[in-house]
């Protein structure tokens, strides 16, 4: 009965939009805009486009012939998770994690927008808890170590270790150099404590679907990766999707060419083009 009721409701809505389109076409676009507009949680905006442009004139407006053509407010999706984990044998830690749903990286703090580098590759390649055992050990050893060290510290036999090493090599998470292994990421940055220092408050905002970036990673993928990365004593108590506000600023150069850059509205600092393009 519930399915039938839903189908009837959709038919009524569809018929209503058809009638409105025929008699009052302008109202159809207002109705569709309402449907595509949502109230969501986002980090509070601290910088305006004018403040960012004024503070970065040397980069954005290098001469009087450079003109700011447009600045648009956009929103990037993040997963906010309330978590608990073991800090040590005697202490449990509780806090929140903010995880980017476009590049797959964790935000370590929102004051300077410091982020990890490497978790995105792990999500893409479906890294297991065994894979993370090797990755985390390599991180402790400065990114490089040999098989004997892994055997001793991970306390496992040769055969299962070989299997996991082969899996990590196949997933391009590590590479072998002679008798040693290293992380296969430029500037790899992982974290031991799964917690984000959040200094910006959350507010309720309204924006349309067209102003939001497309998610590259789902909440389920991120939660599965976090569980594998942080161990069996790590638990996710709740998870909510929130948004980071940022600006797309387009400047016209003297020769008529256009340059678009992206700026974090919370910190006033540049954002990576990879984040915006979802790469």
Coordinates of C-alpha atoms in Angstrom, one line a residue:
X1 CA 0.0 0.0 0.0
X2 CA 2.9 2.4 0.8
X3 CA 4.4 1.8 -2.7
X4 CA 1.0 2.4 -4.3
X5 CA 0.5 5.6 -2.3
X6 CA 4.0 6.9 -3.4
X7 CA 3.2 6.2 -7.0
X8 CA -0.1 8.0 -6.8
X9 CA 1.6 11.0 -5.1
X10 CA 4.3 11.1 -7.9
X11 CA 1.6 11.0 -10.5
X12 CA -0.3 13.9 -8.9
X13 CA 2.9 15.9 -8.7
X14 CA 3.8 15.1 -12.3
X15 CA 0.3 16.0 -13.5
X16 CA 0.4 19.2 -11.5
X17 CA 3.7 20.3 -13.1
X18 CA 2.3 19.5 -16.6
X19 CA -0.8 21.6 -15.9
X20 CA 1.4 24.5 -14.5
X21 CA 3.7 24.3 -17.5
X22 CA 0.8 24.6 -19.9
X23 CA -1.0 27.5 -18.1
X24 CA 1.7 29.3 -16.1
X25 CA 5.2 28.3 -17.4
X26 CA 7.1 30.7 -15.2
X27 CA 5.7 29.0 -12.1
X28 CA 7.1 25.7 -13.1
X29 CA 10.7 27.0 -12.8
X30 CA 9.9 28.5 -9.4
X31 CA 8.5 25.1 -8.3
X32 CA 11.5 23.2 -9.6
X33 CA 13.9 25.6 -7.9
X34 CA 12.1 25.0 -4.6
X35 CA 12.4 21.2 -5.1
X36 CA 16.1 21.5 -5.8
X37 CA 16.8 23.8 -2.9
X38 CA 17.6 22.4 0.5
X39 CA 18.5 23.5 4.0
X40 CA 21.7 21.9 5.1
X41 CA 24.5 22.2 7.7
X42 CA 27.6 24.0 6.7
X43 CA 30.7 25.5 8.3
X44 CA 30.2 29.2 9.0
X45 CA 31.6 31.6 6.4
X46 CA 34.3 33.8 7.8
X47 CA 35.6 35.6 4.6
X48 CA 33.8 37.5 1.9
X49 CA 34.9 37.5 -1.8
X50 CA 36.0 41.1 -1.3
X51 CA 38.2 40.3 1.7
X52 CA 39.8 37.4 -0.2
X53 CA 40.5 39.5 -3.3
X54 CA 41.8 42.5 -1.3
X55 CA 44.1 40.2 0.7
X56 CA 45.4 38.4 -2.4
X57 CA 45.6 41.2 -5.0
X58 CA 49.2 40.3 -5.9
X59 CA 47.9 36.9 -7.1
X60 CA 44.4 37.7 -8.4
X61 CA 44.6 41.4 -9.6
X62 CA 48.2 41.9 -10.6
X63 CA 47.6 45.2 -12.4
X64 CA 44.8 47.7 -13.0
X65 CA 44.0 45.9 -16.2
X66 CA 43.1 42.7 -14.4
X67 CA 39.3 42.7 -13.6
X68 CA 37.3 40.5 -11.3
X69 CA 34.6 39.1 -13.6
X70 CA 32.6 37.0 -11.1
X71 CA 32.6 35.3 -7.8
X72 CA 30.2 32.5 -7.0
X73 CA 29.6 30.7 -3.7
X74 CA 29.7 26.9 -3.9
X75 CA 29.5 24.1 -1.4
X76 CA 31.7 21.0 -1.1
X77 CA 30.3 17.9 0.7
X78 CA 32.0 16.5 3.8
X79 CA 31.1 13.7 6.2
X80 CA 31.1 14.6 9.9
X81 CA 31.4 11.6 12.1
X82 CA 31.2 11.3 15.9
X83 CA 33.7 8.7 17.0
X84 CA 35.4 6.9 19.9
X85 CA 38.7 5.1 19.9
X86 CA 41.5 3.8 22.2
X87 CA 44.2 6.4 22.8
X88 CA 46.2 3.9 24.9
X89 CA 45.7 0.9 27.1
X90 CA 44.1 3.1 29.9
X91 CA 42.3 5.9 27.9
X92 CA 39.5 6.1 25.4
X93 CA 39.3 9.2 23.2
X94 CA 36.0 10.7 21.9
X95 CA 35.7 13.4 19.2
X96 CA 34.6 14.1 15.6
X97 CA 36.2 13.5 12.2
X98 CA 35.6 15.7 9.2
X99 CA 36.1 13.7 6.0
X100 CA 36.2 15.2 2.4
X101 CA 33.7 13.4 0.1
X102 CA 35.4 14.7 -3.0
X103 CA 39.0 13.7 -2.5
X104 CA 38.7 11.1 0.2
X105 CA 41.0 12.8 2.7
X106 CA 40.5 13.6 6.4
X107 CA 40.7 17.2 7.7
X108 CA 43.0 17.3 10.7
X109 CA 42.1 20.8 11.7
X110 CA 39.8 23.5 10.3
X111 CA 41.9 26.5 11.4
X112 CA 44.6 26.0 8.8
X113 CA 42.6 23.3 6.8
X114 CA 45.4 20.8 7.3
X115 CA 44.5 17.5 5.6
X116 CA 45.8 14.0 5.2
X117 CA 47.2 12.6 2.0
X118 CA 46.8 8.9 1.1
X119 CA 43.4 7.9 2.4
X120 CA 41.8 8.7 -0.9
X121 CA 44.0 6.1 -2.7
X122 CA 43.1 3.6 0.1
X123 CA 39.3 4.2 -0.5
X124 CA 39.7 3.9 -4.3
X125 CA 41.6 0.6 -4.0
X126 CA 39.4 -0.9 -1.2
X127 CA 42.3 -1.1 1.3
X128 CA 41.6 -3.7 4.0
X129 CA 42.5 -3.7 7.7
X130 CA 45.5 -6.0 6.9
X131 CA 46.6 -3.5 4.2
X132 CA 46.4 -0.7 6.8
X133 CA 48.5 -2.8 9.2
X134 CA 51.4 -2.4 6.7
X135 CA 50.6 1.2 5.8
X136 CA 50.5 2.3 9.4
X137 CA 53.7 0.5 10.2
X138 CA 55.5 2.2 7.3
X139 CA 54.2 5.5 8.5
X140 CA 55.7 4.8 12.0
X141 CA 59.1 4.0 10.3
X142 CA 59.1 7.2 8.2
X143 CA 57.6 5.6 5.1
X144 CA 60.2 2.9 4.5
X145 CA 61.1 -0.4 6.1
X146 CA 62.1 -4.0 5.3
X147 CA 60.2 -7.3 5.6
X148 CA 62.0 -8.5 8.8
X149 CA 60.9 -5.3 10.6
X150 CA 57.3 -5.8 9.4
X151 CA 57.4 -9.5 10.6
X152 CA 58.6 -8.4 14.1
X153 CA 56.3 -5.4 14.6
X154 CA 53.2 -6.9 13.1
X155 CA 53.8 -10.3 14.8
X156 CA 52.5 -12.4 11.9
X157 CA 54.0 -15.3 9.9
X158 CA 55.8 -15.0 6.5
X159 CA 53.0 -16.4 4.3
X160 CA 50.1 -14.0 5.4
X161 CA 52.5 -11.1 5.4
X162 CA 53.6 -11.9 1.8
X163 CA 50.0 -12.1 0.8
X164 CA 49.2 -8.7 2.2
X165 CA 52.4 -7.2 0.8
X166 CA 51.4 -8.5 -2.6
X167 CA 47.9 -7.0 -2.2
X168 CA 49.3 -3.6 -1.3
X169 CA 51.8 -3.7 -4.2
X170 CA 49.0 -4.7 -6.6
X171 CA 46.8 -1.8 -5.3
X172 CA 49.8 0.5 -5.8
X173 CA 49.7 1.5 -2.2
X174 CA 53.4 0.5 -1.6
X175 CA 56.4 -0.3 -3.9
X176 CA 59.3 -2.6 -3.4
X177 CA 62.9 -1.2 -3.6
X178 CA 65.3 -4.1 -3.2
X179 CA 64.6 -5.6 0.1
X180 CA 62.6 -2.6 1.4
X181 CA 59.1 -1.3 1.0
X182 CA 57.9 2.3 0.9
X183 CA 54.6 4.1 0.6
X184 CA 53.6 4.8 -3.0
X185 CA 52.2 8.4 -2.4
X186 CA 54.0 11.7 -2.9
X187 CA 54.0 13.4 0.5
X188 CA 52.0 10.7 2.2
X189 CA 50.3 12.0 5.4
X190 CA 48.3 9.7 7.6
X191 CA 47.2 10.2 11.2
X192 CA 47.3 8.0 14.3
X193 CA 44.5 9.7 16.2
X194 CA 41.2 9.8 14.3
X195 CA 40.0 13.2 15.4
X196 CA 39.6 16.6 13.7
X197 CA 40.1 19.9 15.6
X198 CA 37.1 22.0 14.5
X199 CA 37.3 25.7 15.3
X200 CA 34.5 26.8 13.0
X201 CA 30.8 26.6 14.1
X202 CA 28.1 24.8 12.1
X203 CA 25.2 26.9 10.7
X204 CA 22.1 26.1 8.7
X205 CA 22.2 27.4 5.1
X206 CA 20.0 27.1 2.1
X207 CA 21.4 26.5 -1.4
X208 CA 20.4 24.7 -4.6
X209 CA 21.7 21.4 -5.9
X210 CA 23.6 23.3 -8.6
X211 CA 25.8 25.0 -6.0
X212 CA 27.0 21.7 -4.5
X213 CA 29.9 19.7 -5.8
X214 CA 29.3 16.1 -6.8
X215 CA 30.4 13.5 -4.2
X216 CA 33.1 11.2 -5.4
X217 CA 33.0 9.0 -2.3
X218 CA 29.9 7.8 -0.5
X219 CA 29.4 7.9 3.3
X220 CA 29.5 4.1 3.3
X221 CA 32.9 4.0 1.6
X222 CA 34.4 6.6 4.0
X223 CA 33.1 4.8 7.1
X224 CA 34.4 1.4 5.8
X225 CA 37.8 3.0 5.1
X226 CA 37.9 4.7 8.6
X227 CA 37.1 1.4 10.3
X228 CA 39.9 -0.4 8.4
X229 CA 42.4 2.4 9.1
X230 CA 41.8 2.9 12.8
X231 CA 41.3 -0.6 14.0
X232 CA 38.8 -2.8 15.8
X233 CA 38.4 -0.5 18.8
X234 CA 37.4 2.4 16.6
X235 CA 33.6 3.1 16.5
X236 CA 31.5 5.5 14.6
X237 CA 28.6 6.7 16.8
X238 CA 26.9 8.9 14.2
X239 CA 27.5 10.4 10.8
X240 CA 26.1 13.6 9.2
X241 CA 26.7 15.2 5.8
X242 CA 27.8 18.8 6.0
X243 CA 29.2 21.3 3.6
X244 CA 32.3 23.5 3.2
X245 CA 31.5 26.9 1.6
X246 CA 34.0 28.1 -1.0
X247 CA 34.2 30.7 -3.7
X248 CA 34.9 30.3 -7.4
X249 CA 36.6 33.6 -8.4
X250 CA 37.0 34.4 -12.1
X251 CA 39.5 37.1 -13.2
X252 CA 39.8 38.5 -16.7
X253 CA 43.4 39.1 -17.8
X254 CA 44.4 42.1 -20.0
X255 CA 44.5 39.7 -23.1
X256 CA 40.9 38.7 -22.5
X257 CA 41.6 35.2 -21.1
X258 CA 39.8 34.1 -18.0
X259 CA 41.4 32.5 -14.9
X260 CA 39.2 30.8 -12.3
X261 CA 40.6 30.0 -8.8
X262 CA 38.9 28.5 -5.7
X263 CA 39.0 29.8 -2.2
X264 CA 38.0 28.4 1.2
X265 CA 35.4 30.7 2.7
X266 CA 36.2 29.5 6.2
X267 CA 40.0 30.1 6.1
X268 CA 40.3 32.5 3.2
X269 CA 43.0 30.3 1.6
X270 CA 43.2 28.7 -1.8
X271 CA 41.6 25.3 -2.5
X272 CA 43.2 22.6 -4.6
X273 CA 41.7 22.4 -8.1
X274 CA 41.6 18.6 -7.6
X275 CA 39.0 19.1 -4.9
X276 CA 36.8 21.1 -7.1
X277 CA 37.1 18.8 -10.1
X278 CA 36.8 15.7 -7.8
X279 CA 40.1 14.2 -8.8

